[in-house]
mmCIF file of C-alpha atoms and ligand atoms in Angstrom:
data_model
loop_
_atom_site.group_PDB
_atom_site.id
_atom_site.type_symbol
_atom_site.label_atom_id
_atom_site.label_comp_id
_atom_site.label_asym_id
_atom_site.label_seq_id
_atom_site.Cartn_x
_atom_site.Cartn_y
_atom_site.Cartn_z
ATOM 1 C CA MET A 83 13.057 -7.194 19.045
ATOM 2 C CA VAL A 84 15.300 -7.700 16.075
ATOM 3 C CA VAL A 85 15.316 -6.088 12.682
ATOM 4 C CA GLY A 86 17.574 -8.096 10.449
ATOM 5 C CA LYS A 87 19.281 -7.667 7.138
ATOM 6 C CA PRO A 88 17.355 -6.550 4.077
ATOM 7 C CA PHE A 89 14.720 -8.906 2.731
ATOM 8 C CA LEU A 90 14.302 -6.476 -0.171
ATOM 9 C CA THR A 91 17.192 -4.128 -0.779
ATOM 10 C CA VAL A 92 17.047 -0.447 -1.700
ATOM 11 C CA GLU A 93 18.091 -1.391 -5.254
ATOM 12 C CA GLN A 94 15.417 -4.076 -5.618
ATOM 13 C CA ILE A 95 12.775 -1.667 -4.334
ATOM 14 C CA GLN A 96 13.856 1.124 -6.650
ATOM 15 C CA ARG A 97 13.927 -1.129 -9.697
ATOM 16 C CA ARG A 98 10.462 -2.538 -9.065
ATOM 17 C CA VAL A 99 8.936 0.877 -8.275
ATOM 18 C CA ASN A 100 10.222 2.169 -11.613
ATOM 19 C CA GLU A 101 8.752 -0.838 -13.421
ATOM 20 C CA LEU A 102 5.377 -0.317 -11.771
ATOM 21 C CA ALA A 103 5.448 3.385 -12.619
ATOM 22 C CA GLY A 104 6.229 2.491 -16.235
ATOM 23 C CA SER A 105 3.159 0.242 -16.491
ATOM 24 C CA ILE A 106 0.962 2.805 -14.766
ATOM 25 C CA SER A 107 2.201 5.631 -17.027
ATOM 26 C CA ALA A 108 1.347 3.573 -20.115
ATOM 27 C CA ASP A 109 -2.070 2.512 -18.796
ATOM 28 C CA TYR A 110 -3.135 6.018 -17.729
ATOM 29 C CA GLU A 111 -2.027 7.965 -20.786
ATOM 30 C CA GLY A 112 -4.740 10.538 -21.561
ATOM 31 C CA LYS A 113 -6.774 9.662 -18.467
ATOM 32 C CA ASN A 114 -7.841 11.692 -15.450
ATOM 33 C CA LEU A 115 -5.685 10.004 -12.820
ATOM 34 C CA LEU A 116 -6.276 10.553 -9.132
ATOM 35 C CA ALA A 117 -3.619 8.676 -7.138
ATOM 36 C CA VAL A 118 -4.780 8.041 -3.587
ATOM 37 C CA GLY A 119 -2.146 6.999 -1.061
ATOM 38 C CA ILE A 120 -3.283 4.998 1.931
ATOM 39 C CA LEU A 121 -1.544 6.371 4.993
ATOM 40 C CA LYS A 122 0.427 5.900 6.962
ATOM 41 C CA GLY A 123 2.030 2.763 5.552
ATOM 42 C CA ALA A 124 2.144 3.749 1.873
ATOM 43 C CA PHE A 125 3.695 7.179 2.355
ATOM 44 C CA ILE A 126 7.173 6.302 1.132
ATOM 45 C CA PHE A 127 6.135 3.923 -1.653
ATOM 46 C CA TYR A 128 3.541 6.466 -2.782
ATOM 47 C CA SER A 129 5.992 9.339 -2.993
ATOM 48 C CA ASP A 130 8.530 7.223 -4.910
ATOM 49 C CA LEU A 131 5.833 5.909 -7.229
ATOM 50 C CA VAL A 132 4.166 9.222 -8.142
ATOM 51 C CA ARG A 133 7.551 10.805 -8.858
ATOM 52 C CA ALA A 134 8.287 8.035 -11.348
ATOM 53 C CA ILE A 135 4.882 8.206 -13.094
ATOM 54 C CA GLN A 136 5.122 10.164 -16.355
ATOM 55 C CA THR A 137 1.436 11.005 -16.901
ATOM 56 C CA PRO A 138 -0.331 13.974 -15.241
ATOM 57 C CA LEU A 139 -2.054 13.117 -11.967
ATOM 58 C CA SER A 140 -3.677 14.596 -8.887
ATOM 59 C CA VAL A 141 -2.781 13.444 -5.403
ATOM 60 C CA ASP A 142 -4.885 12.728 -2.373
ATOM 61 C CA PHE A 143 -4.720 10.548 0.692
ATOM 62 C CA LEU A 144 -6.795 8.436 2.929
ATOM 63 C CA ILE A 145 -5.890 7.477 6.450
ATOM 64 C CA ALA A 146 -7.177 4.102 7.486
ATOM 65 C CA SER A 147 -6.223 1.668 10.186
ATOM 66 C CA SER A 148 -7.056 -1.948 10.659
ATOM 67 C CA TYR A 149 -4.091 -3.252 12.545
ATOM 68 C CA LEU A 150 -3.176 -3.360 16.212
ATOM 69 C CA LYS A 151 0.484 -4.303 16.688
ATOM 70 C CA ASP A 152 0.953 -7.316 14.425
ATOM 71 C CA ASN A 153 -2.544 -8.738 14.682
ATOM 72 C CA SER A 154 -5.337 -7.708 12.352
ATOM 73 C CA THR A 155 -8.387 -6.405 14.190
ATOM 74 C CA GLY A 156 -10.550 -7.048 11.143
ATOM 75 C CA GLN A 157 -12.049 -3.597 11.732
ATOM 76 C CA VAL A 158 -11.301 -0.710 9.407
ATOM 77 C CA ARG A 159 -11.425 2.846 10.691
ATOM 78 C CA ILE A 160 -11.189 5.947 8.475
ATOM 79 C CA HIS A 161 -9.356 8.842 10.123
ATOM 80 C CA TYR A 162 -9.020 11.058 7.032
ATOM 81 C CA ASP A 163 -11.067 10.703 3.870
ATOM 82 C CA ILE A 164 -10.389 11.599 0.210
ATOM 83 C CA ARG A 165 -11.247 15.270 -0.384
ATOM 84 C CA GLU A 166 -10.904 15.318 -4.180
ATOM 85 C CA GLU A 167 -13.959 14.654 -6.317
ATOM 86 C CA VAL A 168 -13.968 10.922 -7.108
ATOM 87 C CA ALA A 169 -16.897 10.797 -9.546
ATOM 88 C CA ASP A 170 -15.675 10.362 -13.140
ATOM 89 C CA ARG A 171 -12.014 10.133 -12.112
ATOM 90 C CA ASP A 172 -9.620 7.292 -12.834
ATOM 91 C CA VAL A 173 -8.741 6.416 -9.274
ATOM 92 C CA LEU A 174 -5.625 4.456 -8.350
ATOM 93 C CA LEU A 175 -5.442 3.322 -4.730
ATOM 94 C CA VAL A 176 -1.855 2.935 -3.539
ATOM 95 C CA GLU A 177 -1.271 0.602 -0.592
ATOM 96 C CA ASP A 178 1.849 -0.643 1.189
ATOM 97 C CA ILE A 179 0.843 -4.265 1.737
ATOM 98 C CA VAL A 180 -2.191 -6.479 1.300
ATOM 99 C CA ASP A 181 -2.555 -9.106 3.971
ATOM 100 C CA THR A 182 -6.063 -10.457 4.714
ATOM 101 C CA GLY A 183 -7.500 -8.018 2.162
ATOM 102 C CA VAL A 184 -10.024 -6.665 4.682
ATOM 103 C CA THR A 185 -8.737 -3.064 4.517
ATOM 104 C CA LEU A 186 -8.596 -2.792 0.743
ATOM 105 C CA ASN A 187 -11.880 -4.538 0.214
ATOM 106 C CA TYR A 188 -13.577 -2.094 2.546
ATOM 107 C CA LEU A 189 -11.925 0.954 0.962
ATOM 108 C CA ARG A 190 -12.578 -0.295 -2.556
ATOM 109 C CA GLU A 191 -16.306 -0.760 -1.987
ATOM 110 C CA ARG A 192 -16.508 2.621 -0.282
ATOM 111 C CA ILE A 193 -14.887 4.396 -3.243
ATOM 112 C CA LEU A 194 -16.927 2.474 -5.816
ATOM 113 C CA MET A 195 -20.077 3.916 -4.223
ATOM 114 C CA GLN A 196 -18.818 7.402 -5.188
ATOM 115 C CA GLY A 197 -18.916 6.532 -8.893
ATOM 116 C CA PRO A 198 -15.322 6.731 -10.164
ATOM 117 C CA LYS A 199 -14.781 6.226 -13.895
ATOM 118 C CA SER A 200 -12.366 3.453 -13.001
ATOM 119 C CA LEU A 201 -10.746 2.104 -9.866
ATOM 120 C CA ARG A 202 -7.511 0.170 -9.737
ATOM 121 C CA ILE A 203 -5.304 -0.941 -6.902
ATOM 122 C CA CYS A 204 -1.533 -0.867 -6.636
ATOM 123 C CA THR A 205 0.245 -2.470 -3.686
ATOM 124 C CA PHE A 206 3.945 -2.677 -3.071
ATOM 125 C CA LEU A 207 3.757 -6.004 -1.220
ATOM 126 C CA ASP A 208 1.297 -8.860 -1.357
ATOM 127 C CA LYS A 209 1.082 -11.614 1.267
ATOM 128 C CA LYS A 210 -1.186 -13.718 -0.901
ATOM 129 C CA GLU A 211 -1.333 -16.774 1.341
ATOM 130 C CA ARG A 212 -2.919 -14.713 4.132
ATOM 131 C CA ARG A 213 -5.861 -13.572 2.017
ATOM 132 C CA GLU A 214 -9.310 -13.880 3.586
ATOM 133 C CA VAL A 215 -11.222 -11.505 1.342
ATOM 134 C CA ASP A 216 -10.787 -11.693 -2.414
ATOM 135 C CA VAL A 217 -9.869 -8.246 -3.701
ATOM 136 C CA PRO A 218 -8.693 -7.550 -7.265
ATOM 137 C CA ILE A 219 -5.179 -6.100 -7.393
ATOM 138 C CA ASP A 220 -3.910 -4.592 -10.625
ATOM 139 C CA TYR A 221 -0.281 -3.748 -9.800
ATOM 140 C CA ILE A 222 1.848 -5.740 -7.356
ATOM 141 C CA GLY A 223 5.436 -4.895 -6.458
ATOM 142 C CA TYR A 224 6.489 -8.143 -4.801
ATOM 143 C CA GLU A 225 4.658 -11.198 -3.550
ATOM 144 C CA ILE A 226 6.117 -12.166 -0.189
ATOM 145 C CA PRO A 227 5.725 -15.154 2.153
ATOM 146 C CA ASN A 228 3.784 -14.965 5.403
ATOM 147 C CA GLU A 229 6.320 -12.995 7.453
ATOM 148 C CA PHE A 230 5.820 -9.716 9.287
ATOM 149 C CA VAL A 231 7.914 -7.110 7.532
ATOM 150 C CA VAL A 232 8.928 -3.551 8.399
ATOM 151 C CA GLY A 233 10.665 -0.668 6.651
ATOM 152 C CA TYR A 234 9.980 1.390 3.518
ATOM 153 C CA GLY A 235 6.908 2.838 5.281
ATOM 154 C CA LEU A 236 5.791 -0.359 6.988
ATOM 155 C CA ASP A 237 5.792 -0.442 10.758
ATOM 156 C CA TYR A 238 5.623 -2.434 13.907
ATOM 157 C CA ASP A 239 3.787 -0.269 16.449
ATOM 158 C CA ASN A 240 4.564 2.809 14.318
ATOM 159 C CA ARG A 241 8.311 2.158 14.376
ATOM 160 C CA PHE A 242 10.815 1.171 11.687
ATOM 161 C CA ARG A 243 8.931 3.037 8.928
ATOM 162 C CA ASN A 244 12.095 4.989 8.110
ATOM 163 C CA LEU A 245 14.223 1.930 7.300
ATOM 164 C CA PRO A 246 15.109 2.435 3.625
ATOM 165 C CA TYR A 247 14.718 -1.286 2.866
ATOM 166 C CA ILE A 248 12.241 -4.050 3.764
ATOM 167 C CA SER A 249 13.265 -6.337 6.623
ATOM 168 C CA VAL A 250 11.623 -9.308 8.331
ATOM 169 C CA PHE A 251 10.644 -8.403 11.861
ATOM 170 C CA LYS A 252 11.035 -10.942 14.650
ATOM 171 C CA LYS A 253 9.934 -10.501 18.224
ATOM 172 C CA ARG A 254 12.544 -11.650 20.708
ATOM 173 C CA THR A 255 10.925 -14.154 23.058
HETATM 174 P P1 IMP B 1072 -5.256 -6.358 5.752
HETATM 175 O O1 IMP B 1072 -6.503 -5.567 5.973
HETATM 176 O O2 IMP B 1072 -5.226 -7.591 6.607
HETATM 177 O O3 IMP B 1072 -5.004 -6.686 4.294
HETATM 178 O O4 IMP B 1072 -4.075 -5.507 6.329
HETATM 179 C C1 IMP B 1072 -3.470 -4.528 5.604
HETATM 180 C C2 IMP B 1072 -2.715 -3.600 6.511
HETATM 181 O O5 IMP B 1072 -2.109 -4.294 7.595
HETATM 182 C C3 IMP B 1072 -1.575 -2.953 5.750
HETATM 183 O O6 IMP B 1072 -1.993 -1.760 5.148
HETATM 184 C C4 IMP B 1072 -0.553 -2.740 6.835
HETATM 185 O O7 IMP B 1072 -0.766 -1.493 7.455
HETATM 186 C C5 IMP B 1072 -0.797 -3.842 7.831
HETATM 187 N N1 IMP B 1072 0.130 -4.972 7.651
HETATM 188 C C6 IMP B 1072 -0.138 -6.202 7.171
HETATM 189 N N2 IMP B 1072 0.931 -6.986 7.145
HETATM 190 C C7 IMP B 1072 1.958 -6.222 7.605
HETATM 191 C C8 IMP B 1072 3.370 -6.462 7.785
HETATM 192 O O8 IMP B 1072 3.941 -7.542 7.522
HETATM 193 N N3 IMP B 1072 4.080 -5.413 8.274
HETATM 194 C C9 IMP B 1072 3.538 -4.212 8.582
HETATM 195 N N4 IMP B 1072 2.233 -3.940 8.400
HETATM 196 C C10 IMP B 1072 1.444 -4.940 7.927
HETATM 197 MG MG1 MG B 1073 -1.417 0.192 5.656
#
């Protein structure tokens, strides 16, 4: 297994996270923002993002899994659910990467049933060409081609999450 050179560098990541946080700060001025990080993958992006957002917010998390190694199972399991009140809040779901869209679509519909005032989605990476389920995304860090990537919170088999940059992952055959 090989993890190569950066596909997105630390500097590129930092710059884009700050831009996203700027847009979010402007859009949520005076609102009741609840930022929900989807674990585990979003943990690093989430913590960088919320620290760069200038408007008051509350934090919560959701642990979901839909992936086995590098193949989507198409099944979403919730291991930890949001504990904050969602009704009447301006909820922002923060995800690491959108691939088929199955995970986010499932989570989005689940949260909408709890009656938030608004619900938006922010993802650091978007593999648009892999989309199977159409899910509206409001903030996108980078659109990337159909490659399996690791680092900056993203994993292969729960490894490589601590790489400070994003790298393309290739299995040695
Ligand atoms: P989806 O339900 O197919 O959109 O899958 C989304 C989830 O799959 C993400 O939250 C990631 O956990 C995982 N995933 C998708 N693509 C990658 C990748 O390239 N690297 C690491 N994890 C990925
Ligand atoms: Mg994830």
